[in-house]
GROMACS .gro file of C-alpha atoms in nm:
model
  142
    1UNK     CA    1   0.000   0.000   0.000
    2UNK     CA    2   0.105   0.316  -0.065
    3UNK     CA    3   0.057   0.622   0.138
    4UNK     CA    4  -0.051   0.975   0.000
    5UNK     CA    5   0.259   1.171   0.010
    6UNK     CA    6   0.055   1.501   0.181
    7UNK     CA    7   0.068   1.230   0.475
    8UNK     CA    8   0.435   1.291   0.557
    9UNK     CA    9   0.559   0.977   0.486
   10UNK     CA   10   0.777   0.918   0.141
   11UNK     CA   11   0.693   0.629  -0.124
   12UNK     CA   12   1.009   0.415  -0.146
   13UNK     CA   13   1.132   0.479  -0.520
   14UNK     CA   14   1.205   0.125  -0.558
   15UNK     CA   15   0.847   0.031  -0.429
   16UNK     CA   16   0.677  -0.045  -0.771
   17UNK     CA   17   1.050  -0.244  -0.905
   18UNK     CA   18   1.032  -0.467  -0.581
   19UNK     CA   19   0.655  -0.559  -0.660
   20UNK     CA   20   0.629  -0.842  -0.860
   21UNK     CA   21   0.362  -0.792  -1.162
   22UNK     CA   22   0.064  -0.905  -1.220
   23UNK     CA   23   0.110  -1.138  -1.522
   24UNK     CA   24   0.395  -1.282  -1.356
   25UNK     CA   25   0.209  -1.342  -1.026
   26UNK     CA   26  -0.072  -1.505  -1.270
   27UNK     CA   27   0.141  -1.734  -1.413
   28UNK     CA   28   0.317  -1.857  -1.083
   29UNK     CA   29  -0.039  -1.912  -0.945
   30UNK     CA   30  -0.114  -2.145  -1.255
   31UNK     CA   31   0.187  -2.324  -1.279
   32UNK     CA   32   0.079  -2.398  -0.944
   33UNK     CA   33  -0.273  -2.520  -0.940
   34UNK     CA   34  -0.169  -2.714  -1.245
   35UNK     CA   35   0.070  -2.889  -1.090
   36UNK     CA   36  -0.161  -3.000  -0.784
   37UNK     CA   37  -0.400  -3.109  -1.048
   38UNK     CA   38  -0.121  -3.328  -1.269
   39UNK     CA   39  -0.029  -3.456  -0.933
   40UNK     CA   40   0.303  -3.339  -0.977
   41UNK     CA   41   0.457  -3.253  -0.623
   42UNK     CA   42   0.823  -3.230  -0.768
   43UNK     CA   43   0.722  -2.883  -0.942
   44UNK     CA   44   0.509  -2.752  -0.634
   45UNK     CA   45   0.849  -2.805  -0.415
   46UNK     CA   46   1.080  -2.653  -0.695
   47UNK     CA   47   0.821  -2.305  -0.696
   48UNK     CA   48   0.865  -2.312  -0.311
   49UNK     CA   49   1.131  -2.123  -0.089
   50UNK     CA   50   1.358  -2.321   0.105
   51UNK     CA   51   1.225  -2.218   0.418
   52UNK     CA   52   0.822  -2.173   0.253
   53UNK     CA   53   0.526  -2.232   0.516
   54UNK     CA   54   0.244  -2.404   0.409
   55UNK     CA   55  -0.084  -2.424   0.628
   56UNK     CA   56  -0.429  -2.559   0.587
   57UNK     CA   57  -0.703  -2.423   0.809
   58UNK     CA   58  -0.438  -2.251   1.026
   59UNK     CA   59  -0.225  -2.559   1.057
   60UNK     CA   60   0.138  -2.432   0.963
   61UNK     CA   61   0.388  -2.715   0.823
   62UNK     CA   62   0.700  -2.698   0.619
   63UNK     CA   63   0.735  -2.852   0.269
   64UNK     CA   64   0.845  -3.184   0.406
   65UNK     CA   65   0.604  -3.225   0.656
   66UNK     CA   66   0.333  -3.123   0.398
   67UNK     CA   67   0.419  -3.323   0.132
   68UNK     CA   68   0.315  -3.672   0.235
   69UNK     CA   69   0.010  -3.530   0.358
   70UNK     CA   70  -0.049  -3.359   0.045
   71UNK     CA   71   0.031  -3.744  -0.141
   72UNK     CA   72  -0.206  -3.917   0.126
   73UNK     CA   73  -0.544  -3.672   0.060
   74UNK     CA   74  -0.533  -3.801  -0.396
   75UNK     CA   75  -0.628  -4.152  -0.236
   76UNK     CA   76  -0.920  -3.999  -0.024
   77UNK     CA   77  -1.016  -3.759  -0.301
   78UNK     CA   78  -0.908  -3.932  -0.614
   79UNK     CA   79  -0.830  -3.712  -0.916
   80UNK     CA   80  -0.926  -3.359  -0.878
   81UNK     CA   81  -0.968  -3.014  -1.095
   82UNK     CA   82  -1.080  -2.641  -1.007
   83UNK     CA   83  -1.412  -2.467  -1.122
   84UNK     CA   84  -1.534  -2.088  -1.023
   85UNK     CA   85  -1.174  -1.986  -0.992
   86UNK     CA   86  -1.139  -1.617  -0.889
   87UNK     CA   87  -0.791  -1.458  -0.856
   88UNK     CA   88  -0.683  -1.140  -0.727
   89UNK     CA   89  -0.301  -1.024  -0.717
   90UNK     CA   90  -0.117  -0.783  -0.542
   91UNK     CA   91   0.231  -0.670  -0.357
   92UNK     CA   92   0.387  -1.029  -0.390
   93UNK     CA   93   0.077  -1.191  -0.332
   94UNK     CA   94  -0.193  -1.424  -0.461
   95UNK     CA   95  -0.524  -1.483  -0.339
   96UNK     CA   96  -0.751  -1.738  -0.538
   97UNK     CA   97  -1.078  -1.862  -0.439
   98UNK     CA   98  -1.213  -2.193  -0.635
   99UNK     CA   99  -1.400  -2.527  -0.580
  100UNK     CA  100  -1.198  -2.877  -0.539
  101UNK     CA  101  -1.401  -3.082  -0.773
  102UNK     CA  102  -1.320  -3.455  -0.675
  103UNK     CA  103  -1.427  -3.789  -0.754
  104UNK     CA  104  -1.320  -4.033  -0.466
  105UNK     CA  105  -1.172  -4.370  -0.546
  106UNK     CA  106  -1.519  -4.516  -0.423
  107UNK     CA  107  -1.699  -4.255  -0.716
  108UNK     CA  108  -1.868  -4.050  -0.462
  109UNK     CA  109  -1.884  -3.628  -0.610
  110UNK     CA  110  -1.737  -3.412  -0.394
  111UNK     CA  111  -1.725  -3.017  -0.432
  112UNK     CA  112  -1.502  -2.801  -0.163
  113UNK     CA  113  -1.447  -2.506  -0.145
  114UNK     CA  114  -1.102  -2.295  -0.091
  115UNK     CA  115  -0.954  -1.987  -0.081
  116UNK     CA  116  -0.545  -2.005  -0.097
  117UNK     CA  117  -0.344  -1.682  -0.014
  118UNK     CA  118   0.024  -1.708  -0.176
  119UNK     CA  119   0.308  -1.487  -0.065
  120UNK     CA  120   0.563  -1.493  -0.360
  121UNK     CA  121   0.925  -1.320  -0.276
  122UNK     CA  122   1.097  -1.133  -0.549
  123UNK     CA  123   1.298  -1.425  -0.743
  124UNK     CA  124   0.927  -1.579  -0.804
  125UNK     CA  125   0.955  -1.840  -0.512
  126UNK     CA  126   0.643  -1.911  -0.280
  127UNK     CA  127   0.726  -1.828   0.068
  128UNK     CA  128   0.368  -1.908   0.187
  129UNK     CA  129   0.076  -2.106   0.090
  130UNK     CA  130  -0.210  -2.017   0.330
  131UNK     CA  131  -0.506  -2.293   0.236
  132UNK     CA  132  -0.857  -2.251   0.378
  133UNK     CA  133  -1.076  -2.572   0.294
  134UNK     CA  134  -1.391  -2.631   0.417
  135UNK     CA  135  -1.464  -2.991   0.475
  136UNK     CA  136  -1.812  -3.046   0.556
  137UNK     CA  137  -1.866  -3.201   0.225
  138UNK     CA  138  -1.600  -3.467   0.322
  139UNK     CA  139  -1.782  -3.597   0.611
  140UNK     CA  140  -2.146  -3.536   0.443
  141UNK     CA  141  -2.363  -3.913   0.377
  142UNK     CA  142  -2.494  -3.983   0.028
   0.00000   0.00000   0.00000
């Protein structure tokens, strides 16, 4: 955010070079969802920083700790892809609301829906990947 320079306070010159841009936020965002959808965890952990946080519903974990969680929900949810995505960038950031379309393993439809915030630092790596889910659907009967 920038503040109105009648306030006192001086816009960094270098504010608007530091910020990444909007296309480029776009396209780490869908490099991103696509690779969740191919399955492929290898590219999610090469967009991530070293030291990235990831957290789902508040639960903060680091890559590795993530990961095999991340492996063990494609047998509960089976093969996946996102519908009603929204996405909104900003300074470094990502947010992107969509429904998780699944079909579990057993063929039972499931729709959730999520909101993810990114946090992207300036050499295009994800430092954060805040992931609000909400489940209900998950423990719903047929």
């Amino acid at each position: 955010m920038t503040t109105p320079a009648s306030s006192g306070c001086a816009r960094s010159p270098t504010s608007s070079v530091r910020r990444k841009d909007a296309a480029a936020l776009e396209d780490i965002a869908a490099r991103l969802f696509d690779a969740f959808v191919a399955d492929d965890l290898d590219t999610v952990g090469e967009m991530l920083a070293p030291d990235a946080v990831l957290t789902q519903n508040g639960n903060p974990a680091s890559w590795v700790e993530a990961r095999p969680m991340i492996e063990g929900l494609r047998g509960v949810l089976g093969d996946h892809h996102y519908t009603e995505v929204r996405r909104v960038t900003g300074d470094h950031a990502v947010v992107e609301e969509h429904h998780v379309i699944s079909t579990t393993p057993d063929g039972r439809a499931i729709d959730l829906a999520a909101c993810v915030v990114l946090q992207v630092n300036a050499d295009g790596l994800i430092t954060r990947l805040d992931e609000y889910v909400d489940p209900t659907p998950l423990f719903a009967s047929e």
